[in-house]
mmCIF file of C-alpha atoms and ligand atoms in Angstrom:
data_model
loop_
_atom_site.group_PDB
_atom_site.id
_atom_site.type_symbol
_atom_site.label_atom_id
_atom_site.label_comp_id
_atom_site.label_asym_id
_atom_site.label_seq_id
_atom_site.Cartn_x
_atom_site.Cartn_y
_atom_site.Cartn_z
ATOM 1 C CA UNK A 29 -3.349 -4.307 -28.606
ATOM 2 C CA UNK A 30 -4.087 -0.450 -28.773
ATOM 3 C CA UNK A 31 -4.143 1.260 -25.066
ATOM 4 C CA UNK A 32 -7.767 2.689 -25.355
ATOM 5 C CA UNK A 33 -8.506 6.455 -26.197
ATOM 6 C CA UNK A 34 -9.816 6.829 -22.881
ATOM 7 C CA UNK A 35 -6.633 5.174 -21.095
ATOM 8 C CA UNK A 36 -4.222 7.384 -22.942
ATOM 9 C CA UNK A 37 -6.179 10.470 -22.392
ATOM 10 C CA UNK A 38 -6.177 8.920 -18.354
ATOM 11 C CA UNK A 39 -2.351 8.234 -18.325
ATOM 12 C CA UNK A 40 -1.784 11.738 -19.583
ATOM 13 C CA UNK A 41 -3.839 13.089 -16.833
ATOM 14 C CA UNK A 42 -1.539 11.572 -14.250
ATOM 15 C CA UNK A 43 1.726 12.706 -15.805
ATOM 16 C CA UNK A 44 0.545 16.088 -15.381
ATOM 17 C CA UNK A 45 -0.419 15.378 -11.836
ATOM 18 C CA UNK A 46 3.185 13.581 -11.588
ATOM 19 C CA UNK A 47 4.398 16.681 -12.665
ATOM 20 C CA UNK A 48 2.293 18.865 -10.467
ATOM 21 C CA UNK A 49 4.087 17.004 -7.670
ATOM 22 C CA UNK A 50 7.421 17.850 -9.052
ATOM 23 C CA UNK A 51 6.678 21.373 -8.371
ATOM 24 C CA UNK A 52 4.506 21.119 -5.518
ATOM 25 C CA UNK A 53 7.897 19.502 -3.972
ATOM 26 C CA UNK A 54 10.623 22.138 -5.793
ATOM 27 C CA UNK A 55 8.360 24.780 -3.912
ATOM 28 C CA UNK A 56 8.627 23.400 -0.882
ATOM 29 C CA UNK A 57 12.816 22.690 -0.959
ATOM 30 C CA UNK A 58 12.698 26.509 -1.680
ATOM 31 C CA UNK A 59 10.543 26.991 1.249
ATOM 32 C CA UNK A 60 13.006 25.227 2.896
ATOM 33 C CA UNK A 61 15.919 26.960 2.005
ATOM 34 C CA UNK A 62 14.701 30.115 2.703
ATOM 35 C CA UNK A 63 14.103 29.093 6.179
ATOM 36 C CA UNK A 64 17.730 27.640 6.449
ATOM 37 C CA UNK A 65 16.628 24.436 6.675
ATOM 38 C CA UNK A 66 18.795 23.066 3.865
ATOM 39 C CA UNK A 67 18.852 19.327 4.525
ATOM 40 C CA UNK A 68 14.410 19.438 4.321
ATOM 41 C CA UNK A 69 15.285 21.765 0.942
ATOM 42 C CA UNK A 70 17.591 18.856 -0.198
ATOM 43 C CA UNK A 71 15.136 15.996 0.654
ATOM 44 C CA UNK A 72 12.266 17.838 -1.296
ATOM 45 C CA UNK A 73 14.647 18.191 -4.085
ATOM 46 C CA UNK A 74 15.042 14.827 -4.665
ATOM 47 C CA UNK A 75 11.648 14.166 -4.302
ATOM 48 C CA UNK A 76 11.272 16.576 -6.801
ATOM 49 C CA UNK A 77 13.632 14.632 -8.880
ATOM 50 C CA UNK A 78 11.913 11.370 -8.411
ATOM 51 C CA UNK A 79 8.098 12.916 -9.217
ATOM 52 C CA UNK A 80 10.088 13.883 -12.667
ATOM 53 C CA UNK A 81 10.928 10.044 -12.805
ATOM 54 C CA UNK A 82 7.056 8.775 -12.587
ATOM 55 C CA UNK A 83 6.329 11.119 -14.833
ATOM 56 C CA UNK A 84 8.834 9.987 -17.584
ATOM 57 C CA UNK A 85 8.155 6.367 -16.704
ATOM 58 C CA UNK A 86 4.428 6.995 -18.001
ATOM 59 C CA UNK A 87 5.844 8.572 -21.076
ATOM 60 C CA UNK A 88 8.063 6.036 -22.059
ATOM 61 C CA UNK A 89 5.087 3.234 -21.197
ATOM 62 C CA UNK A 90 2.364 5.486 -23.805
ATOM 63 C CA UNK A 91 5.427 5.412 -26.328
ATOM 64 C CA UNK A 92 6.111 1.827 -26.088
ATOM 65 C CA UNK A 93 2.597 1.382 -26.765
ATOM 66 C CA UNK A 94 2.491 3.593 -29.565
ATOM 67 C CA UNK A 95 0.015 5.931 -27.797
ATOM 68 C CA UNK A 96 0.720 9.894 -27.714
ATOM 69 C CA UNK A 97 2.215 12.393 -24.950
ATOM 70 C CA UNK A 98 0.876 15.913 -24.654
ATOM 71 C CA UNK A 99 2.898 17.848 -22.493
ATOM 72 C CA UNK A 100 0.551 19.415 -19.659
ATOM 73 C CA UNK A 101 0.557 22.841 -18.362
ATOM 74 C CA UNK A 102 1.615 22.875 -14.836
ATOM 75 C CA UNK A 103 0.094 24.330 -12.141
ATOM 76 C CA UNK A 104 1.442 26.747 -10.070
ATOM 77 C CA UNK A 105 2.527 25.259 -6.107
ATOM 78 C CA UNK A 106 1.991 26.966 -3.237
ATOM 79 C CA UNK A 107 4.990 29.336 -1.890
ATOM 80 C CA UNK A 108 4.448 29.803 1.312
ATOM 81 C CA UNK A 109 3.850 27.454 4.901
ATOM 82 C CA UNK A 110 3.425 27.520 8.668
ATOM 83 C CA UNK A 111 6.515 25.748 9.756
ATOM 84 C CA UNK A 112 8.156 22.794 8.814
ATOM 85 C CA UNK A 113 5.323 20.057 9.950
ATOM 86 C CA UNK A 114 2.783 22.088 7.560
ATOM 87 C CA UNK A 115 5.161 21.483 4.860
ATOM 88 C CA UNK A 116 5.451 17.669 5.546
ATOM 89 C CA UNK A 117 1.702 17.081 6.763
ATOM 90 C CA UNK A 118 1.366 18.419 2.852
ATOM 91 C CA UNK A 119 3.333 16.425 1.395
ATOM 92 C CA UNK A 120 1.751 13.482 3.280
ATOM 93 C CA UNK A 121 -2.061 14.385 2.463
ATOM 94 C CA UNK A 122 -0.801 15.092 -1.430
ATOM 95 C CA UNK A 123 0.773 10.906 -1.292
ATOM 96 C CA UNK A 124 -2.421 9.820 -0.262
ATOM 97 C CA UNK A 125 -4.129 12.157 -3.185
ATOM 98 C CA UNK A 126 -1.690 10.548 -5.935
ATOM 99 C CA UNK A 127 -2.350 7.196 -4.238
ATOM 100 C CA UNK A 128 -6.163 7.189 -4.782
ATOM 101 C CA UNK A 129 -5.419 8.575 -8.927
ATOM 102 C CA UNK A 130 -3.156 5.553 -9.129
ATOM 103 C CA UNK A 131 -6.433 3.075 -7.552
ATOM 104 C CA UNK A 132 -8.341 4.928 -10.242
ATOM 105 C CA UNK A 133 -6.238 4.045 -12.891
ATOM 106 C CA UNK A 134 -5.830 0.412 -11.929
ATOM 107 C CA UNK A 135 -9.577 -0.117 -11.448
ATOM 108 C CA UNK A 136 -9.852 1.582 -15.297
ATOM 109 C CA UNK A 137 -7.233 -0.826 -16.404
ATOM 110 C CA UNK A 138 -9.026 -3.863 -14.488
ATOM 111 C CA UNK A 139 -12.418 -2.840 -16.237
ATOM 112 C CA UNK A 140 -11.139 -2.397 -19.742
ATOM 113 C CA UNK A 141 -9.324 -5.771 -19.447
ATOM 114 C CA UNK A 142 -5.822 -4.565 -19.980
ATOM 115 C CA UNK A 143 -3.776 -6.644 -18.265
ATOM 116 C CA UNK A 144 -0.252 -4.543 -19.523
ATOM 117 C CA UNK A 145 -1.526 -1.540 -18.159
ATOM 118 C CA UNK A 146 -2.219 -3.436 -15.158
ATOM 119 C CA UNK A 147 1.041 -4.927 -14.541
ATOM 120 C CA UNK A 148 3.031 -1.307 -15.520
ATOM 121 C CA UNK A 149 0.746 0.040 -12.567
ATOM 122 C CA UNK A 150 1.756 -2.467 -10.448
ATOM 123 C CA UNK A 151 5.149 -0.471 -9.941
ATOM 124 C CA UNK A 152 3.114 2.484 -9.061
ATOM 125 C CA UNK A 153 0.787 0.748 -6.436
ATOM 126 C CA UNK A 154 4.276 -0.109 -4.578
ATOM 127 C CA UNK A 155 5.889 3.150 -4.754
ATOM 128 C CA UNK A 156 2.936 4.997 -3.369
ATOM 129 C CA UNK A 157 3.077 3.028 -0.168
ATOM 130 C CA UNK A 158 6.818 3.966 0.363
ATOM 131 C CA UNK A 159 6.059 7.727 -0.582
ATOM 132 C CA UNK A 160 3.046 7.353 1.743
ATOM 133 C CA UNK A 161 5.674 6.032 4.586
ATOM 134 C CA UNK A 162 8.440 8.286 4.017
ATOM 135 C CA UNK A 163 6.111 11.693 3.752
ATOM 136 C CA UNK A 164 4.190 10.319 7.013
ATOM 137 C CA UNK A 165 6.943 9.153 8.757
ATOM 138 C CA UNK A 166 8.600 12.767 8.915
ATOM 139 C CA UNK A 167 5.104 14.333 9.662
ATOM 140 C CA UNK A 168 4.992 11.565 13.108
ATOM 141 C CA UNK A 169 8.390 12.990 14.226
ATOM 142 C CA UNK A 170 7.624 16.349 13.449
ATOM 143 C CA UNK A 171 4.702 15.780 15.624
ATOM 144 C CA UNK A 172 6.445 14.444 18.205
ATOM 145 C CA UNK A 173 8.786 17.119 18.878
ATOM 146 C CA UNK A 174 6.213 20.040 18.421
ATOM 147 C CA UNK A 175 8.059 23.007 18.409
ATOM 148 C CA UNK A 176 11.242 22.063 19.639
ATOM 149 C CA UNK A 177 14.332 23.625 17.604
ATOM 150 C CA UNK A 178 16.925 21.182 18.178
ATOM 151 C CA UNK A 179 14.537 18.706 17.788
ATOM 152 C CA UNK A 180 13.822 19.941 14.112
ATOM 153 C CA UNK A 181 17.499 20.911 13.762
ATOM 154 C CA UNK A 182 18.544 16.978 14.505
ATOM 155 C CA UNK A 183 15.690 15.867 11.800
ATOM 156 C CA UNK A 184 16.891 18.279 9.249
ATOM 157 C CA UNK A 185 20.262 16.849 9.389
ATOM 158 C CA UNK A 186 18.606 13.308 8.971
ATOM 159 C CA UNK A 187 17.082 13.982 6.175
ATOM 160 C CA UNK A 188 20.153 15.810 4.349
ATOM 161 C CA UNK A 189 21.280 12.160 4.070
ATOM 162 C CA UNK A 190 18.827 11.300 1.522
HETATM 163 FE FE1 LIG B 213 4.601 10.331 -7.932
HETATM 164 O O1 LIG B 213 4.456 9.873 -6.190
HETATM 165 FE FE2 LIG B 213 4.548 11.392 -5.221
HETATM 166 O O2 LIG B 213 3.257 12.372 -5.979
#
């Protein structure tokens, strides 16, 4: 079965918001390293790394289906933040944006009946909720400490461990 002109067109949309994240996140690791606070610049790095990762995992799936890949023009992130909870309270609100694309795309798929789509998105629908937990599980502790340096010092060398 052909994936519909309107779900390629849909998929496409989302690898360029995959890859939107991607630089929303290598922003913010450079953020972070200019404030010295290299293990937050190497956790947004991955994340950068993994955003790269949905986004191929949607090319492969419109290839395997025979369905074509433009390649999007980025936009440009944001350079500059508050403090470190800004960054994170970002990256939190952005999850729950790519969380409520991902609904859209599975209600799409559930209304045009295609159950492969479906069950491809299926890895999506899980992922969000651990990029939802991660992102707002750094923004609670962040919270929690306010402004206190070592505080922030001890999370940054947490999260180096990524
Ligand atoms: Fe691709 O999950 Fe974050 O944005």
């Amino acid at each position: 079965m052909k994936l519909s002109d309107a779900m390629t067109a849909a998929i496409n949309d989302q690898i360029k918001a995959e890859l939107d994240s991607a630089y929303i996140y290598l922003a913010m690791s450079a953020y972070f390293e200019d404030c010295g606070l290299s293990g937050m610049a190497h956790w947004m790095r991955k994340q950068y790394k993994e955003e790269v990762e949905h986004a191929e995992k949607f090319i492969d799936y419109l290839y395997e289906r025979g369905a074509r890949f433009i390649v999007p023009e980025t936009a440009k992130p944001k350079e500059s933040y508050e403090n470190a909870l800004d960054v994170f309270k970002t990256a939190y609100a952005h999850e729950q944006y790519v969380t409520s694309r991902i609904y859209k795309l599975v209600d799409m798929a559930t209304a045009e009946k295609d159950y492969a789509t479906l069950s491809m998105l299926k890895w999506y629908v899980d992922e969000q909720v651990e990029e939802e937990a991660n992102a707002g599980g750094i923004v609670e502790k962040l919270e929690f400490l306010g402004g206190d340096k070592h505080g922030i010092y001890a999370v940054d060398r947490e999260l180096s461990s990524r």
